[in-house]
Coordinates of C-alpha atoms in Angstrom, one line a residue:
Chain A
X12 CA 0.3 -18.9 34.9
X13 CA 1.5 -18.2 31.0
X14 CA -3.0 -17.7 30.8
X15 CA -2.7 -14.8 33.0
X16 CA -0.3 -13.7 30.2
X17 CA -2.1 -13.7 27.3
X18 CA -4.9 -11.9 28.9
X19 CA -1.9 -9.4 30.2
X20 CA -0.5 -8.6 26.8
X21 CA -4.5 -9.2 25.2
X22 CA -5.6 -5.6 27.5
X23 CA -2.9 -4.3 24.4
X24 CA -6.5 -4.6 21.7
X25 CA -8.5 -1.9 24.5
X26 CA -5.6 0.5 24.9
X27 CA -4.8 0.1 20.7
X28 CA -9.1 0.6 20.2
X29 CA -9.3 3.8 19.3
X30 CA -5.8 4.1 17.8
X31 CA -7.5 1.3 16.0
X32 CA -10.9 2.7 14.7
X33 CA -9.1 5.8 13.3
X34 CA -6.8 4.3 11.8
X35 CA -9.3 2.3 9.5
X36 CA -12.4 5.2 9.8
X37 CA -10.2 7.9 9.6
X38 CA -7.4 6.7 8.0
X39 CA -7.2 3.8 5.5
X40 CA -10.8 3.8 4.3
X41 CA -9.9 7.8 3.3
X42 CA -6.7 6.5 2.0
X43 CA -8.4 4.1 -0.2
X44 CA -11.4 5.9 -1.4
X45 CA -8.7 9.1 -1.9
X46 CA -7.9 7.0 -5.1
X47 CA -10.9 5.3 -6.0
X48 CA -12.3 9.3 -6.3
X49 CA -8.8 10.2 -8.4
X50 CA -10.3 7.9 -11.1
X51 CA -14.3 9.3 -10.7
X52 CA -15.7 12.9 -11.3
X53 CA -17.0 13.4 -8.1
X54 CA -18.1 16.8 -6.6
X55 CA -20.4 16.0 -3.3
X56 CA -23.8 17.4 -5.4
X57 CA -23.6 13.3 -7.6
X58 CA -23.0 10.2 -7.3
X59 CA -19.5 10.0 -8.6
X60 CA -18.8 8.2 -12.4
X61 CA -15.5 6.5 -13.0
X62 CA -13.8 7.7 -15.6
X63 CA -11.1 5.5 -15.1
X64 CA -7.6 7.8 -15.9
X65 CA -9.0 11.0 -17.5
X66 CA -8.3 12.8 -14.3
X67 CA -4.7 12.0 -14.8
X68 CA -4.5 12.8 -18.4
X69 CA -5.7 15.9 -18.0
X70 CA -3.5 17.2 -15.4
X71 CA -1.0 16.2 -17.1
X72 CA -1.9 17.0 -21.1
X73 CA -4.1 20.1 -20.6
X74 CA -4.5 21.2 -17.3
X75 CA -1.9 24.7 -18.2
X76 CA -2.4 25.8 -14.7
X77 CA -0.5 22.5 -12.8
X78 CA 3.4 22.3 -14.7
X79 CA 3.2 25.7 -13.1
X80 CA 1.9 24.7 -10.2
X81 CA 4.6 21.3 -9.8
X82 CA 7.2 23.7 -10.7
X83 CA 5.8 25.2 -8.1
X84 CA 6.3 23.1 -5.6
X85 CA 9.2 21.0 -6.4
X86 CA 11.1 24.9 -5.9
X87 CA 9.3 25.3 -3.1
X88 CA 11.0 22.3 -1.2
X89 CA 14.2 22.6 -3.3
X90 CA 14.2 26.1 -1.6
X91 CA 13.0 25.9 1.8
X92 CA 14.2 22.4 2.8
X93 CA 17.8 22.8 1.9
X94 CA 18.1 26.5 3.4
X95 CA 16.4 25.9 7.1
X96 CA 18.5 23.1 7.3
X97 CA 21.4 24.8 6.8
X98 CA 20.6 27.6 8.9
X99 CA 19.6 25.4 11.7
X100 CA 22.5 23.1 12.0
X101 CA 24.6 26.6 12.3
X102 CA 23.1 28.2 14.4
X103 CA 22.2 25.5 16.6
X104 CA 26.6 24.8 16.2
X105 CA 26.9 28.4 17.7
X106 CA 24.6 28.0 20.1
X107 CA 26.8 24.4 21.2
X108 CA 29.0 26.8 22.2
X109 CA 27.8 27.3 25.9
X110 CA 28.2 30.9 24.9
X111 CA 26.9 33.4 27.7
X112 CA 23.6 34.7 27.1
X113 CA 22.7 31.2 24.8
X114 CA 19.3 31.8 26.4
X115 CA 17.6 34.2 25.2
X116 CA 18.7 33.6 20.8
X117 CA 18.2 30.4 21.9
X118 CA 14.1 31.4 22.6
X119 CA 14.3 34.6 19.7
X120 CA 15.7 32.0 16.2
X121 CA 13.3 29.1 18.9
X122 CA 9.7 31.5 19.0
X123 CA 8.9 32.5 14.4
X124 CA 8.7 28.9 14.0
X125 CA 5.9 28.6 16.5
X126 CA 3.5 30.3 14.8
X127 CA 3.7 27.5 11.9
X128 CA 1.0 28.2 8.7
X129 CA -0.4 31.0 10.8
X130 CA -2.7 33.6 9.7
X131 CA -1.0 37.0 11.6
X132 CA 2.4 36.2 10.4
X133 CA 1.5 35.6 6.7
X134 CA -0.5 38.7 6.5
X135 CA 3.0 40.7 8.3
X136 CA 5.3 39.2 5.4
X137 CA 1.7 40.4 3.2
X138 CA 1.7 43.9 4.7
X139 CA 5.9 44.0 4.8
X140 CA 6.8 42.7 1.4
X141 CA 3.9 45.3 -0.3
X142 CA 4.6 47.7 -2.4
X143 CA 4.8 50.5 -0.9
X144 CA 6.2 48.3 1.9
X145 CA 8.5 48.7 4.8
X146 CA 11.2 46.5 2.7
X147 CA 11.0 48.5 -0.2
X148 CA 11.0 52.4 1.7
X149 CA 14.2 50.3 3.3
X150 CA 15.1 49.8 -0.4
X151 CA 14.0 52.9 -2.1
X152 CA 16.7 54.6 0.7
X153 CA 19.6 52.6 0.1
X154 CA 19.0 52.5 -2.9
X155 CA 18.4 50.2 -5.0
X156 CA 14.7 50.6 -5.8
X157 CA 10.9 49.6 -6.3
X158 CA 11.1 45.4 -6.0
X159 CA 6.9 44.0 -7.2
X160 CA 8.1 41.9 -4.7
X161 CA 5.0 39.9 -5.1
X162 CA 3.8 41.4 -9.0
X163 CA 6.5 39.7 -10.0
X164 CA 6.7 36.5 -10.7
X165 CA 10.7 35.8 -10.2
X166 CA 10.6 36.9 -6.9
X167 CA 7.3 36.4 -5.3
X168 CA 7.9 32.8 -4.5
X169 CA 11.5 33.2 -3.0
X170 CA 8.9 35.9 -1.4
X171 CA 7.3 32.8 -0.2
X172 CA 9.9 30.7 1.1
X173 CA 11.3 33.7 2.7
X174 CA 8.2 33.4 5.0
X175 CA 9.3 29.7 5.5
X176 CA 12.7 29.3 6.1
X177 CA 12.1 32.8 8.6
X178 CA 10.4 29.3 10.8
X179 CA 13.8 26.9 11.2
X180 CA 13.8 27.2 15.4
X181 CA 12.0 23.6 15.3
X182 CA 15.7 21.8 13.9
X183 CA 17.0 24.2 15.6
X184 CA 16.1 22.9 18.7
X185 CA 16.0 19.1 17.7
X186 CA 20.0 20.9 16.5
X187 CA 21.1 21.9 20.0
X188 CA 19.5 18.6 21.7
X189 CA 21.5 16.3 19.3
X190 CA 25.0 17.8 19.8
X191 CA 24.6 17.6 23.3
X192 CA 24.6 14.2 23.6
X193 CA 27.6 13.5 21.2
X194 CA 29.8 12.2 23.3
X195 CA 33.1 15.1 23.8
X196 CA 35.1 12.3 24.2
X197 CA 35.5 11.6 20.5
X198 CA 36.6 15.9 20.6
X199 CA 39.1 15.0 22.8
X200 CA 40.5 11.3 20.6
X201 CA 40.0 14.3 17.6
X202 CA 42.4 16.3 18.4
X203 CA 45.4 14.1 20.2
X204 CA 45.2 12.9 16.6
X205 CA 45.8 17.2 14.7
X206 CA 42.4 16.4 13.5
X207 CA 41.2 20.4 12.3
X208 CA 37.9 22.4 13.1
X209 CA 36.4 21.6 10.1
X210 CA 38.0 17.9 10.1
X211 CA 36.1 16.6 13.6
X212 CA 33.7 18.7 12.3
X213 CA 32.5 16.9 9.0
X214 CA 34.2 13.5 11.0
X215 CA 32.2 13.8 14.6
X216 CA 30.2 16.3 14.4
X217 CA 28.3 15.9 10.9
X218 CA 27.1 11.9 11.7
X219 CA 26.8 11.8 15.1
X220 CA 23.9 13.6 15.0
X221 CA 22.7 12.2 11.0
X222 CA 19.6 10.6 12.3
X223 CA 18.1 14.0 13.5
X224 CA 19.3 16.2 10.1
X225 CA 17.7 13.1 7.9
X226 CA 14.6 13.2 10.7
X227 CA 14.2 16.9 9.8
X228 CA 15.1 16.1 6.4
X229 CA 11.7 13.9 5.9
X230 CA 9.5 15.2 7.7
X231 CA 9.9 19.5 6.1
X232 CA 10.4 18.1 3.4
X233 CA 6.4 16.6 3.3
X234 CA 5.2 19.5 5.3
X235 CA 6.6 22.5 2.5
X236 CA 5.3 19.5 -0.1
X237 CA 1.7 20.6 1.2
X238 CA 2.4 24.1 1.8
X239 CA -0.7 25.7 0.7
X240 CA -1.3 29.4 3.9
X241 CA 0.9 31.6 3.0
X242 CA 0.5 31.5 -1.4
X243 CA -3.3 31.6 -0.5
X244 CA -3.6 35.1 1.9
X245 CA -0.8 35.6 -0.2
X246 CA 0.2 35.7 -3.4
X247 CA -3.1 34.0 -3.9
X248 CA -1.5 31.6 -6.7
X249 CA 0.0 34.9 -8.6
X250 CA 1.3 36.0 -10.4
X251 CA 0.8 34.7 -13.5
X252 CA -0.2 31.4 -11.7
X253 CA 4.0 31.6 -11.1
X254 CA 3.9 30.8 -6.7
X255 CA -0.1 28.3 -7.3
X256 CA 1.6 25.2 -5.7
X257 CA -0.3 22.1 -5.1
X258 CA -1.4 22.5 -1.5
X259 CA -4.1 26.2 -3.1
X260 CA -4.3 23.8 -6.5
X261 CA -6.0 21.8 -4.7
X262 CA -8.0 23.4 -2.7
X263 CA -9.4 25.7 -5.4
X264 CA -10.5 22.3 -7.1
X265 CA -11.9 20.4 -5.5
X266 CA -13.6 23.4 -2.5
X267 CA -13.9 26.0 -4.5
X268 CA -15.1 24.7 -8.0
X269 CA -16.4 21.6 -6.6
X270 CA -14.0 19.0 -9.2
X271 CA -13.2 17.2 -6.1
X272 CA -12.7 14.1 -8.9
X273 CA -10.1 15.8 -10.3
X274 CA -8.8 17.5 -7.4
X275 CA -8.6 13.7 -5.9
X276 CA -6.2 13.4 -8.6
X277 CA -3.5 16.3 -7.7
X278 CA -3.9 15.4 -3.9
X279 CA -2.5 11.9 -5.1
X280 CA 0.5 13.9 -7.8
X281 CA 1.2 15.6 -3.8
X282 CA 1.6 11.9 -2.3
X283 CA 3.9 10.8 -6.1
X284 CA 5.1 13.4 -4.9
X285 CA 6.2 12.8 -1.0
X286 CA 7.0 9.1 -1.8
X287 CA 9.8 10.2 -4.5
X288 CA 11.4 12.4 -1.9
X289 CA 11.8 9.8 0.9
X290 CA 12.6 7.5 -1.5
X291 CA 15.1 9.0 -3.0
X292 CA 16.4 9.7 0.7
X293 CA 16.7 7.2 1.8
X294 CA 17.8 5.5 -1.2
X295 CA 20.9 7.8 0.0
X296 CA 20.8 7.8 3.4
X297 CA 22.7 4.4 4.0
X298 CA 26.1 7.3 2.1
X299 CA 25.5 9.8 5.0
X300 CA 22.9 8.2 8.0
X301 CA 25.2 7.4 10.4
X302 CA 23.0 4.6 13.2
X303 CA 25.6 3.8 15.1
X304 CA 24.2 3.4 18.5
X305 CA 21.5 2.3 18.1
X306 CA 19.5 1.1 21.6
Chain B
X10 CA 49.2 36.1 24.0
X11 CA 47.7 37.0 20.3
X12 CA 46.8 33.2 20.4
X13 CA 44.8 33.7 23.3
X14 CA 43.9 37.7 21.8
X15 CA 43.1 36.2 18.1
X16 CA 40.1 33.5 19.6
X17 CA 38.8 36.6 21.9
X18 CA 38.9 38.7 19.0
X19 CA 36.9 35.6 17.2
X20 CA 34.5 35.5 19.6
X21 CA 33.2 38.7 19.2
X22 CA 31.7 38.1 16.3
X23 CA 30.3 34.7 16.4
X24 CA 28.7 37.0 19.7
X25 CA 28.1 39.8 16.4
X26 CA 26.7 37.6 13.7
X27 CA 23.9 35.4 16.3
X28 CA 22.8 39.1 17.6
X29 CA 22.5 40.5 14.3
X30 CA 20.5 37.1 12.8
X31 CA 18.3 37.2 16.3
X32 CA 17.8 40.9 15.5
X33 CA 16.3 40.6 11.8
X34 CA 14.8 37.1 13.3
X35 CA 13.3 38.9 16.1
X36 CA 12.3 43.0 13.9
X37 CA 9.3 41.4 12.1
X38 CA 7.2 40.8 15.7
X39 CA 8.1 44.1 16.6
X40 CA 8.0 45.6 13.1
X41 CA 4.4 44.3 13.6
X42 CA 3.4 45.8 17.2
X43 CA 4.0 49.3 15.7
X44 CA 2.6 49.2 12.7
X45 CA -1.1 48.9 14.8
X46 CA -0.3 52.8 16.0
X47 CA 0.4 53.7 12.2
X48 CA -2.4 55.0 9.4
X49 CA -2.3 53.9 6.2
X50 CA -0.2 57.0 5.4
X51 CA 2.6 56.5 7.7
X52 CA 3.2 53.2 7.0
X53 CA 3.6 53.3 3.3
X54 CA 7.3 54.5 1.7
X55 CA 8.2 54.2 5.6
X56 CA 11.6 53.0 7.7
X57 CA 10.9 53.7 10.5
X58 CA 9.9 51.7 13.2
X59 CA 8.0 53.9 15.9
X60 CA 5.2 55.5 14.8
X61 CA 4.0 59.3 15.8
X62 CA 1.6 58.2 18.2
X63 CA 0.6 56.3 20.3
X64 CA -3.0 55.2 20.8
X65 CA -4.5 52.4 21.6
X66 CA -7.8 52.6 18.3
X67 CA -6.8 50.2 16.4
X68 CA -7.5 47.7 18.8
X69 CA -10.4 48.9 19.9
X70 CA -11.5 48.9 16.3
X71 CA -10.2 46.2 15.6
X72 CA -12.1 43.9 17.8
X73 CA -14.8 44.8 16.5
X74 CA -14.2 42.0 13.4
X75 CA -17.0 41.7 10.8
X76 CA -20.8 41.5 10.6
X77 CA -21.5 41.8 14.5
X78 CA -19.2 39.3 15.9
X79 CA -16.9 40.3 17.2
X80 CA -13.6 39.1 18.2
X81 CA -14.9 38.2 21.3
X82 CA -16.6 35.3 19.3
X83 CA -13.9 34.9 17.5
X84 CA -11.3 34.7 20.3
X85 CA -14.4 31.5 22.0
X86 CA -14.6 29.8 19.1
X87 CA -11.1 29.1 19.1
X88 CA -10.9 28.2 22.3
X89 CA -13.9 25.8 21.9
X90 CA -12.2 24.1 19.0
X91 CA -8.8 23.9 19.5
X92 CA -8.9 23.0 24.1
X93 CA -11.6 19.9 23.4
X94 CA -9.1 19.1 21.0
X95 CA -5.9 19.7 22.7
X96 CA -7.2 17.6 25.4
X97 CA -8.3 14.1 23.7
X98 CA -5.9 14.3 22.0
X99 CA -2.9 13.6 25.0
X100 CA -6.1 11.4 26.4
X101 CA -5.8 9.2 23.3
X102 CA -2.7 9.4 22.1
X103 CA -1.3 8.5 25.7
X104 CA -3.8 5.9 26.0
X105 CA -2.6 4.3 22.7
X106 CA 1.7 5.2 23.1
X107 CA 0.7 3.0 26.6
X108 CA -0.1 -0.1 24.7
X109 CA 2.4 0.3 21.7
X110 CA 5.5 0.3 24.4
X111 CA 4.2 -1.6 26.7
X112 CA 2.6 -5.2 25.7
X113 CA 3.7 -8.0 23.5
X114 CA 0.6 -8.2 21.8
X115 CA 0.5 -10.3 18.5
X116 CA 0.7 -7.3 15.1
X117 CA 3.0 -5.6 17.6
X118 CA 5.4 -4.9 14.5
X119 CA 3.2 -4.3 11.3
X120 CA 0.4 -1.9 13.9
X121 CA 4.0 0.0 15.1
X122 CA 5.3 0.2 10.8
X123 CA 1.3 1.0 10.7
X124 CA 1.7 3.7 13.0
X125 CA 4.9 4.9 11.3
X126 CA 4.2 5.2 7.5
X127 CA 0.3 8.4 8.8
X128 CA 2.9 9.6 9.9
X129 CA 4.3 10.5 6.4
X130 CA 0.7 9.9 4.9
X131 CA 0.1 13.4 3.7
X132 CA -3.1 15.1 4.7
X133 CA -3.7 16.8 1.9
X134 CA -4.5 13.3 0.2
X135 CA -7.4 12.6 3.3
X136 CA -8.8 15.4 3.3
X137 CA -11.6 15.0 0.7
X138 CA -12.7 12.0 1.1
X139 CA -12.8 13.3 5.3
X140 CA -15.2 15.5 4.4
X141 CA -17.7 13.9 2.5
X142 CA -17.0 11.5 5.6
X143 CA -18.2 14.7 7.9
X144 CA -21.3 15.6 5.8
X145 CA -22.3 12.4 5.3
X146 CA -22.7 12.4 9.4
X147 CA -23.5 16.0 9.3
X148 CA -20.9 17.6 11.7
X149 CA -19.3 20.0 8.9
X150 CA -19.6 23.3 10.0
X151 CA -19.1 22.6 13.5
X152 CA -16.0 21.6 15.8
X153 CA -16.9 17.7 15.8
X154 CA -14.9 16.5 12.8
X155 CA -11.8 18.5 14.9
X156 CA -12.6 16.6 18.1
X157 CA -13.5 12.5 16.2
X158 CA -9.8 12.7 14.6
X159 CA -8.2 13.2 18.7
X160 CA -10.4 11.5 19.9
X161 CA -9.7 8.8 17.4
X162 CA -5.3 8.6 17.9
X163 CA -5.3 10.8 14.3
X164 CA -2.4 12.5 15.1
X165 CA 0.5 9.7 15.1
X166 CA 3.1 12.3 16.0
X167 CA 1.9 13.0 19.0
X168 CA 1.1 8.5 20.0
X169 CA 5.1 8.1 18.7
X170 CA 6.6 10.8 20.9
X171 CA 4.8 9.3 23.9
X172 CA 6.1 5.9 22.9
X173 CA 9.0 7.5 23.1
X174 CA 8.5 9.1 26.4
X175 CA 7.4 5.8 28.1
X176 CA 10.4 3.6 26.8
X177 CA 12.2 5.5 29.5
X178 CA 10.8 4.5 32.5
X179 CA 12.0 1.2 33.7
X180 CA 9.9 -2.3 33.7
X181 CA 11.1 -2.7 36.2
X182 CA 7.7 0.3 38.0
X183 CA 5.2 -1.6 35.9
X184 CA 6.3 -5.1 37.3
X185 CA 6.2 -4.5 41.0
X186 CA 2.8 -1.9 40.7
X187 CA 1.4 -5.7 38.8
X188 CA 3.4 -7.8 41.7
X189 CA 1.2 -5.1 44.6
X190 CA -1.9 -6.5 42.3
X191 CA -1.8 -3.4 40.4
X192 CA -4.7 -3.9 36.5
X193 CA -3.0 -2.5 33.8
X194 CA -5.6 0.9 33.9
X195 CA -4.4 1.2 37.1
X196 CA -0.9 0.4 36.9
X197 CA -0.7 3.4 33.9
X198 CA -2.3 5.8 36.3
X199 CA -0.9 5.7 39.4
X200 CA 2.6 4.9 38.3
X201 CA 3.2 5.6 34.7
X202 CA 1.4 9.1 34.5
X203 CA 2.9 10.7 37.6
X204 CA 6.0 10.3 35.5
X205 CA 4.4 10.8 32.4
X206 CA 3.4 14.0 33.6
X207 CA 5.7 16.7 31.4
X208 CA 5.6 14.6 28.5
X209 CA 1.8 14.8 28.3
X210 CA 2.0 18.0 28.7
X211 CA 5.0 18.9 25.8
X212 CA 2.3 16.6 23.2
X213 CA -1.0 19.4 24.1
X214 CA 1.4 22.1 23.8
X215 CA 2.2 21.7 20.4
X216 CA -1.3 20.0 19.6
X217 CA -2.7 23.5 21.6
X218 CA -0.8 24.8 18.9
X219 CA -0.2 24.1 16.2
X220 CA -5.0 23.7 15.9
X221 CA -4.3 26.9 17.1
X222 CA -2.6 28.3 14.0
X223 CA -4.4 25.4 11.6
X224 CA -6.1 27.1 8.3
X225 CA -5.8 24.9 5.8
X226 CA -9.2 22.3 8.5
X227 CA -10.8 25.5 9.7
X228 CA -12.2 26.5 5.8
X229 CA -12.3 23.1 4.6
X230 CA -14.9 21.5 7.7
X231 CA -16.7 25.3 9.2
X232 CA -18.3 27.4 6.9
X233 CA -20.6 30.0 8.5
X234 CA -18.2 32.8 9.8
X235 CA -20.3 33.3 13.7
X236 CA -18.2 30.2 14.2
X237 CA -15.2 31.1 12.5
X238 CA -12.2 30.8 14.7
X239 CA -9.2 34.0 15.0
X240 CA -7.5 32.5 12.0
X241 CA -10.0 32.4 9.7
X242 CA -11.0 36.1 11.3
X243 CA -7.9 37.8 10.0
X244 CA -8.1 36.3 7.0
X245 CA -12.0 37.5 6.1
X246 CA -11.7 40.7 7.9
X247 CA -8.2 41.5 4.9
X248 CA -9.9 40.8 2.4
X249 CA -13.9 42.2 2.8
X250 CA -12.8 45.6 2.7
X251 CA -12.0 47.7 -0.5
X252 CA -9.1 49.6 1.8
X253 CA -7.8 48.1 4.5
X254 CA -6.9 49.9 7.5
X255 CA -3.5 48.3 8.0
X256 CA -2.9 49.4 11.7
X257 CA -6.9 47.1 12.1
X258 CA -5.3 44.0 10.5
X259 CA -1.5 44.5 12.4
X260 CA -3.3 44.9 15.3
X261 CA -6.0 41.2 15.8
X262 CA -2.5 39.4 14.2
X263 CA -0.7 41.3 17.2
X264 CA -3.3 39.5 19.3
X265 CA -3.6 36.3 17.5
X266 CA -0.2 35.1 17.7
X267 CA 0.1 36.6 21.6
X268 CA -0.9 33.0 22.7
X269 CA 1.6 31.5 21.7
X270 CA 4.2 33.9 22.8
X271 CA 3.2 33.9 26.1
X272 CA 2.6 30.4 26.2
X273 CA 5.8 29.6 25.4
X274 CA 7.3 32.4 27.5
X275 CA 5.4 30.9 30.6
X276 CA 6.2 26.6 29.1
X277 CA 9.3 26.7 27.5
X278 CA 11.3 23.5 28.7
X279 CA 8.1 21.9 28.2
X280 CA 8.8 23.2 23.8
X281 CA 12.5 22.2 23.3
X282 CA 11.9 19.5 25.9
X283 CA 9.4 18.3 24.4
X284 CA 10.8 18.9 21.0
X285 CA 14.4 17.1 21.5
X286 CA 12.5 14.4 22.8
X287 CA 10.8 12.9 19.1
X288 CA 13.4 13.6 17.5
X289 CA 16.6 11.5 18.9
X290 CA 16.4 7.6 18.6
X291 CA 14.2 8.5 15.6

């Protein structure tokens, strides 16, 4: 009997086999290799030569693009992630009231998020926001005048960010599902105690759905740190490198100029940012993320 | 009475806000559709939404594509890339999720922790070494890199999602199947898969969507135009002409998002269920 049980559980390794191979060959090995490459002058045409931390030194001291890339990336994350989360939360709260016609509205809010990093919507943004585009025609009509969205370093990044924020629907759907799980007895109790709506939002709703908010913030931060498509298609990193995000720099250095060792160093900076953001978020999580009902 | 009235006004204001914001959300897509019928002169400096005339000319001309490769080819390429990738992802993620959810094997805890940490591992850090791996395997400029990543369950998001679904299925079902003499594989196929089907379908939908929309990995692994996907073709069309005829680009953009929109309207329930369950219990 005992023997049977052991062999039963060992069956797991057969089911896990594809994952184990994939993990070792296509995730762990590339991960380690990427760090090694970042310490070399690797390009696809020659064998990599070990050069120590020279790539990193160059990034942080000589590469004038890098500072701008770093600033653009961090700004992009700090603008898009909070905006997306707040939008999703507000709309989810409004849709959660069981109003009529919610289904259609939910569909409309959700739809843009399905286009993700799609080229089609990036092209659309470019056409809408170009100097002679529809948005500027409207701004002229109401007397504001033309704004060169992609020609001005101070407006280019916010315009790209607006494309990202437009796609807040997926976290909204998650929040909607989470809001449905909050036991209504909690609200009833709060009402009996005479708590105001605002009070019960902050002391019941937010704590109850905080694990989902936390999950969304982490996933969106990791994604936003790697943003590539919109910068590549719409602005090519310009003007004056104001939208030259690290994802784009990585692609240009590695696959356009074939400096793959150098680009690997950039990828480790992206990874470093992912780690910093995640650690900070996890560090703060014990103050605001509430894991009440573990199952 | 006044209180009731106040509440009603409150409701109406909420509706107006929701509908206005909803309109802003959908407006770019509507505008994109109508822009397919406008000449450049009409697009430049005009705020009118409707075109002066409707002719499907831009769809016909846009479809011609670039350098003798029409959009027939690009859509076929996208299908060739996306469909096998989606299928392989669903199969491999289901098997792996089954292994995690139903067996108490040695090293399960660290293995699960590894799975979760790969969930947060940015693609950016893996892409250069993966490129050299696929180069030495001689599979660049084909869809093989995507197939391999899918077959070897390198999309931890879906594995994690399916583990969550497995956990929702009572173990008693497995046990009664064992008593009836089923092996683990037959238990999976005959007992669990029928229950898991909607979840697998959700995972498949998301993988379909993400692979179809993907651009970053495509331009890294694929370089000959005749193998380009719709996304890559769109970007190429926009850049290859000195004077871009925007309506052609807009028309093809409409067609490019059409599969996503159609899929969404037919399978809305699976999208919502899939995404909701992933986040919960996270």
